[in-house]
Short mmCIF file of C-alpha atoms in Angstrom, two decimals:
data_model
loop_
_atom_site.label_atom_id
_atom_site.label_comp_id
_atom_site.label_asym_id
_atom_site.label_seq_id
_atom_site.Cartn_x
_atom_site.Cartn_y
_atom_site.Cartn_z
CA MET A 1 43.09 64.80 -12.94
CA LYS A 2 43.90 61.71 -10.63
CA GLU A 3 44.25 58.41 -12.23
CA ALA A 4 41.90 55.75 -10.51
CA SER A 5 43.98 53.36 -7.89
CA SER A 6 44.62 49.67 -8.73
CA LYS A 7 44.28 47.28 -5.84
CA GLN A 8 45.73 43.62 -5.71
CA LEU A 9 43.74 41.36 -4.68
CA PRO A 10 44.24 37.72 -3.10
CA ASN A 11 43.24 34.84 -5.74
CA LYS A 12 39.82 33.09 -5.06
CA SER A 13 41.10 30.48 -3.09
CA GLU A 14 42.85 32.92 -0.63
CA ARG A 15 39.41 35.01 -0.75
CA HIS A 16 37.58 31.87 0.39
CA LYS A 17 39.63 31.10 3.46
CA LEU A 18 39.78 34.82 4.57
CA PHE A 19 35.94 34.52 4.37
CA GLY A 20 35.99 30.93 6.44
CA SER A 21 36.38 28.41 4.00
CA VAL A 22 38.50 25.39 5.13
CA GLN A 23 39.76 22.38 3.67
CA PRO A 24 37.44 19.28 3.47
CA GLY A 25 38.09 16.57 6.41
CA GLU A 26 38.59 13.12 6.14
CA LYS A 27 35.99 10.84 4.28
CA ILE A 28 35.13 7.86 6.34
CA LYS A 29 31.75 7.04 5.50
CA PRO A 30 30.31 5.25 2.86
CA THR A 31 29.49 6.68 -0.99
CA GLU A 32 27.63 3.81 -2.23
CA LYS A 33 23.95 3.94 -1.80
CA GLU A 34 23.55 0.16 -1.15
CA LYS A 35 26.28 0.85 2.18
CA MET A 36 24.63 3.84 3.61
CA PRO A 37 22.33 3.50 6.45
CA ASP A 38 18.52 4.17 5.51
CA LEU A 39 17.32 5.52 8.72
CA GLN A 40 13.52 6.35 7.14
CA ASN A 41 13.38 2.64 6.49
CA THR A 42 13.75 1.80 10.16
CA LYS A 43 10.88 -0.53 11.82
CA LYS A 44 10.24 -0.05 15.08
CA ASP A 45 6.64 1.21 17.33
CA PHE A 46 7.19 5.07 16.74
CA LEU A 47 4.22 5.65 18.86
CA PHE A 48 1.86 7.26 16.48
CA ASP A 49 0.11 6.76 13.05
CA ILE A 50 1.18 10.01 11.10
CA ASP A 51 -2.04 11.31 8.75
CA GLN A 52 0.11 12.84 6.32
CA VAL A 53 3.61 13.76 5.33
CA GLY A 54 5.54 14.50 2.28
CA ILE A 55 6.81 17.73 0.21
CA ALA A 56 5.10 20.94 -0.49
CA ASN A 57 5.99 24.14 -2.09
CA VAL A 58 7.33 22.14 -5.30
CA LYS A 59 6.94 24.20 -8.43
CA HIS A 60 7.31 22.83 -11.62
CA PRO A 61 6.18 23.55 -15.14
CA VAL A 62 2.71 22.13 -16.08
CA GLN A 63 0.83 21.62 -19.26
CA VAL A 64 -2.62 22.92 -18.92
CA PHE A 65 -5.50 21.81 -21.60
CA SER A 66 -8.72 24.03 -22.11
CA LYS A 67 -11.62 24.12 -24.41
CA THR A 68 -10.98 28.17 -24.47
CA MET A 69 -8.38 29.83 -25.94
CA PRO A 70 -5.43 29.02 -25.76
CA ALA A 71 -6.52 25.50 -25.76
CA SER A 72 -3.01 24.08 -24.19
CA GLN A 73 -0.40 26.16 -22.27
CA THR A 74 2.66 25.90 -20.30
CA THR A 75 2.34 27.69 -16.72
CA ILE A 76 3.78 26.92 -13.03
CA GLY A 77 2.19 24.66 -10.86
CA THR A 78 3.01 24.48 -7.20
CA PHE A 79 2.60 21.15 -5.74
CA LYS A 80 1.92 19.55 -2.27
CA MET A 81 2.21 15.69 -2.51
CA THR A 82 1.82 13.41 0.87
CA SER A 83 1.01 9.97 2.13
CA SER A 84 0.05 8.17 5.35
CA ILE A 85 2.46 6.37 6.98
CA GLN A 86 1.86 3.78 9.88
CA LYS A 87 3.36 3.91 13.30
CA ASP A 88 5.79 1.15 12.74
CA HIS A 89 7.46 3.05 9.59
CA LYS A 90 10.12 5.92 10.69
CA GLY A 91 9.43 8.31 7.88
CA THR A 92 8.94 8.13 4.13
CA ASN A 93 10.93 8.27 1.04
CA MET A 94 10.59 12.11 0.17
CA SER A 95 12.99 11.68 -3.00
CA ARG A 96 10.47 9.45 -4.53
CA PHE A 97 8.04 12.26 -5.06
CA THR A 98 10.13 14.32 -7.11
CA GLU A 99 11.62 11.65 -8.90
CA MET A 100 8.20 10.08 -10.23
CA MET A 101 7.21 13.86 -10.84
CA GLN A 102 10.36 13.86 -13.47
CA ASP A 103 9.16 10.37 -14.73
CA TYR A 104 5.83 11.71 -15.53
CA SER A 105 6.78 14.95 -17.35
CA LYS A 106 7.34 15.23 -20.78
CA ASN A 107 9.99 17.84 -22.00
CA ASN A 108 10.00 18.61 -18.16
CA THR A 109 6.46 19.54 -18.23
CA PHE A 110 4.34 17.76 -16.21
CA ASP A 111 0.43 16.94 -17.32
CA LEU A 112 -2.20 18.31 -15.33
CA SER A 113 -5.12 16.30 -16.49
CA ILE A 114 -7.34 14.59 -14.13
CA ALA A 115 -6.79 11.40 -15.67
CA SER A 116 -2.91 11.82 -15.64
CA LEU A 117 -2.94 12.79 -11.69
CA LYS A 118 -5.38 9.98 -10.78
CA THR A 119 -2.91 7.35 -12.27
CA PHE A 120 0.13 9.30 -10.51
CA THR A 121 -1.35 9.24 -7.08
CA LYS A 122 -2.35 5.70 -7.30
CA GLU A 123 1.23 4.35 -8.68
CA MET A 124 3.06 6.66 -5.82
CA ALA A 125 0.91 5.13 -2.96
CA GLU A 126 2.35 1.98 -4.59
CA ARG A 127 5.99 3.19 -4.76
CA LEU A 128 6.08 4.15 -1.08
CA GLU A 129 3.84 0.87 -0.12
CA GLN A 130 0.94 2.58 1.50
CA ASP A 131 -2.63 2.46 1.38
CA ASP A 132 -3.16 6.10 0.22
CA ASN A 133 -1.51 8.81 -1.66
CA GLN A 134 -2.81 12.97 -2.14
CA ILE A 135 -1.78 15.37 -4.65
CA THR A 136 -2.45 19.07 -4.31
CA VAL A 137 -1.46 21.48 -7.31
CA SER A 138 -2.47 25.21 -7.83
CA PHE A 139 -1.59 27.26 -11.02
CA PRO A 140 -2.61 30.50 -12.59
CA TRP A 141 -4.86 29.32 -15.58
CA PHE A 142 -4.91 31.68 -18.54
CA PHE A 143 -7.65 32.34 -20.92
CA GLU A 144 -8.28 34.80 -23.87
CA ARG A 145 -11.22 37.67 -23.60
CA SER A 146 -12.56 40.11 -26.03
CA GLY A 147 -13.97 43.37 -25.67
CA PRO A 148 -17.84 43.37 -26.48
CA ALA A 149 -17.34 45.89 -28.89
CA SER A 150 -13.91 46.24 -30.28
CA ASP A 151 -13.33 42.36 -30.09
CA ARG A 152 -9.71 43.28 -28.86
CA THR A 153 -8.27 40.30 -27.06
CA GLY A 154 -6.09 40.09 -24.46
CA MET A 155 -5.30 37.27 -21.56
CA ASN A 156 -7.27 37.17 -18.42
CA HIS A 157 -6.10 34.79 -15.58
CA ALA A 158 -7.84 32.70 -12.77
CA ASP A 159 -6.25 31.18 -10.12
CA ALA A 160 -6.71 27.05 -9.79
CA GLU A 161 -6.43 24.36 -7.85
CA ILE A 162 -6.48 20.34 -8.21
CA THR A 163 -6.86 17.76 -5.11
CA ILE A 164 -6.52 14.28 -5.83
CA ILE A 165 -6.73 11.77 -3.01
CA TYR A 166 -6.30 8.21 -3.72
CA ASP A 167 -7.35 5.65 -0.88
CA LYS A 168 -6.97 1.73 -2.40
CA ASN A 169 -10.25 0.90 -0.23
CA ALA A 170 -12.39 3.64 -1.00
CA GLY A 171 -11.16 4.63 -4.57
CA TYR A 172 -10.86 8.36 -5.68
CA HIS A 173 -11.55 11.66 -4.06
CA ILE A 174 -11.49 14.94 -6.35
CA THR A 175 -11.91 18.45 -5.45
CA VAL A 176 -11.66 21.39 -7.73
CA SER A 177 -10.98 25.34 -6.99
CA LEU A 178 -11.28 28.47 -9.11
CA GLN A 179 -10.92 31.70 -8.03
CA GLY A 180 -12.18 34.41 -10.53
CA THR A 181 -12.58 38.06 -10.58
CA ILE A 182 -15.52 39.79 -11.29
CA THR A 183 -17.25 43.56 -11.16
CA THR A 184 -20.38 44.00 -9.26
CA LEU A 185 -22.22 47.07 -8.91
CA CYS A 186 -24.00 48.00 -5.64
CA PRO A 187 -27.88 47.72 -5.55
CA CYS A 188 -28.25 50.27 -2.57
CA SER A 189 -26.19 52.63 -4.13
CA LYS A 190 -28.32 52.64 -7.62
CA GLU A 191 -31.24 52.59 -5.85
CA ILE A 192 -30.66 55.96 -3.47
CA SER A 193 -28.64 58.16 -5.69
CA GLU A 194 -30.03 60.78 -8.06
CA TYR A 195 -27.46 59.59 -10.51
CA SER A 196 -24.33 56.73 -10.70
CA ALA A 197 -23.39 54.08 -8.48
CA HIS A 198 -20.43 52.73 -7.31
CA ASN A 199 -18.80 49.39 -8.32
CA GLN A 200 -16.34 47.23 -6.92
CA ARG A 201 -14.17 44.62 -7.99
CA GLY A 202 -14.90 40.97 -6.58
CA ILE A 203 -13.21 37.91 -5.85
CA VAL A 204 -15.45 34.75 -6.25
CA SER A 205 -13.79 31.64 -4.70
CA MET A 206 -15.38 28.18 -5.68
CA LYS A 207 -14.60 24.62 -4.41
CA THR A 208 -16.44 21.75 -5.80
CA GLU A 209 -15.96 18.02 -5.18
CA LEU A 210 -16.74 16.23 -8.24
CA THR A 211 -18.78 12.96 -8.81
CA GLY A 212 -17.14 10.12 -10.37
CA GLU A 213 -19.13 10.60 -13.66
CA TYR A 214 -17.32 13.62 -14.38
CA ASN A 215 -15.33 13.37 -18.14
CA GLU A 216 -12.86 15.86 -18.73
CA ASP A 217 -12.98 15.18 -22.51
CA GLU A 218 -16.71 16.55 -22.42
CA VAL A 219 -16.70 19.19 -19.80
CA ASP A 220 -13.43 21.62 -18.86
CA TRP A 221 -14.08 22.21 -14.98
CA LYS A 222 -12.18 25.30 -15.30
CA GLN A 223 -14.54 26.87 -18.00
CA ALA A 224 -17.69 26.02 -15.84
CA LEU A 225 -16.72 27.31 -13.05
CA LEU A 226 -15.34 30.66 -14.25
CA GLU A 227 -18.72 30.94 -16.12
CA ALA A 228 -20.56 30.24 -13.00
CA ALA A 229 -18.71 33.28 -11.51
CA GLU A 230 -19.00 35.64 -14.44
CA SER A 231 -22.26 35.19 -15.85
CA ASN A 232 -23.99 36.13 -12.77
CA ALA A 233 -21.84 38.89 -11.82
CA SER A 234 -22.52 42.95 -12.66
CA ALA A 235 -20.02 42.43 -15.32
CA ARG A 236 -17.02 40.87 -16.39
CA ILE A 237 -13.23 41.89 -16.41
CA HIS A 238 -11.52 42.82 -19.63
CA PRO A 239 -7.62 42.97 -20.31
CA VAL A 240 -8.41 45.12 -23.14
CA LEU A 241 -10.89 47.85 -23.09
CA LYS A 242 -11.51 50.38 -25.93
CA ARG A 243 -14.06 53.51 -25.35
CA PRO A 244 -16.91 51.53 -27.44
CA ASP A 245 -16.18 48.56 -24.92
CA GLU A 246 -16.31 50.69 -21.65
CA LYS A 247 -19.80 51.84 -22.44
CA MET A 248 -20.90 48.62 -22.90
CA VAL A 249 -19.62 47.09 -19.73
CA THR A 250 -20.52 50.09 -17.62
CA GLU A 251 -23.83 50.05 -18.73
CA GLN A 252 -23.98 46.38 -18.63
CA ALA A 253 -22.66 46.51 -14.83
CA TYR A 254 -25.91 49.80 -14.10
CA GLU A 255 -28.44 47.22 -15.34
CA ASN A 256 -27.17 44.04 -13.35
CA PRO A 257 -26.29 45.43 -9.69
CA ARG A 258 -25.45 42.66 -7.27
CA PHE A 259 -24.49 42.53 -3.80
CA VAL A 260 -22.18 39.95 -2.19
CA GLU A 261 -25.13 38.05 -1.05
CA ASP A 262 -26.49 38.00 -4.80
CA MET A 263 -23.58 36.76 -6.08
CA VAL A 264 -23.15 33.81 -3.73
CA ARG A 265 -26.93 32.49 -3.90
CA LEU A 266 -26.42 33.27 -7.85
CA VAL A 267 -23.54 31.41 -8.27
CA ALA A 268 -24.49 28.36 -6.14
CA ALA A 269 -27.64 27.70 -8.48
CA ASP A 270 -25.30 27.18 -11.26
CA LEU A 271 -23.29 24.95 -9.64
CA TYR A 272 -26.14 23.05 -8.25
CA GLU A 273 -27.35 22.81 -11.70
CA MET A 274 -24.02 20.68 -12.80
CA PRO A 275 -24.47 17.12 -12.82
CA PHE A 276 -20.77 16.25 -12.12
CA VAL A 277 -20.84 18.67 -8.98
CA GLN A 278 -21.47 16.77 -5.51
CA LYS A 279 -21.11 19.28 -3.11
CA PHE A 280 -19.91 22.58 -3.30
CA SER A 281 -18.89 26.21 -1.43
CA VAL A 282 -18.71 29.66 -2.86
CA THR A 283 -17.46 32.89 -1.51
CA CYS A 284 -17.39 36.35 -2.95
CA GLN A 285 -15.31 39.17 -1.38
CA ASN A 286 -15.72 42.45 -2.71
CA GLU A 287 -13.15 45.27 -2.43
CA GLU A 288 -15.56 48.23 -1.64
CA SER A 289 -14.68 51.40 -3.50
CA ILE A 290 -15.98 53.94 -1.05
CA HIS A 291 -15.41 51.59 2.21
CA LEU A 292 -11.97 50.67 3.86
CA HIS A 293 -13.52 47.45 4.43
CA ASP A 294 -14.45 44.27 2.41
CA ALA A 295 -17.73 42.77 1.94
CA ILE A 296 -17.98 39.04 2.02
CA ALA A 297 -20.72 36.43 1.94
CA SER A 298 -20.31 32.53 1.59
CA ILE A 299 -22.60 29.61 0.92
CA SER A 300 -21.68 25.77 1.38
CA TYR A 301 -24.04 22.77 0.04
CA ASP A 302 -24.12 18.99 -0.10
CA LYS A 303 -26.23 17.49 -2.63
CA SER A 304 -26.26 14.33 -0.97
CA LEU A 305 -27.55 15.80 2.29
CA HIS A 306 -30.53 17.41 0.41
CA SER A 307 -31.49 14.32 -2.38
#
């Protein structure tokens, strides 16, 4: 039997040289922050104001509170943080965004309450010496769901997003969004078929502008929007279904057929009745089970324009 041959490799330093590493050059620029030039703070006429400048696609652990179980959860938020700058400013201080995120984090976890985000945007505007600031954070929100017959519990999730805009003169503008998953059964299929009917999984996307009277201690916007989508569907989505559950869900869907047009109108009616919602948009997109295309419908409504 032939023995495995051994090969003597160059040491790590030599290997680095082999692949292009070179010795550091002479360091002549200052290392103290106070002596370093700050290009972003240059004041000249730079031609145009900038609407938004900042950082995006920042991932950070976040703490989410819910009126559904689990009442508190840690998940991953994806942040976008920006402010405007006037034309006499060359740029913004990007590091202050992430620096302040860490300041607002407890145990390295950022609190995603509306109240905390409002304070964050106002303080960030002040630290940047600007009149406005904006933060958007998207995150997966998890919630428990039990089978209707077996009561076996699992975890579902929906995609959520919060945007807070602070303006020194206009105050706060708050929008929240949620994408929930539902089951719909085709009314046309049920009507024309001798038996059975095809169904599909749908995504209901809701974006709402909150009024100034919204109180997160009284109402969980995530729960409210999810209920608007699920309660109007043919059936809810379940992570765990035993046979008795499957029977109930299948029969419920058959008893509540829905087109995408039906879904957006029914969800819109629920959002219209929520006193803390000023305006909204809702879209339903179904992945059809007997077509290659998706079906889609959408509605937008502003209560202030129809009062």
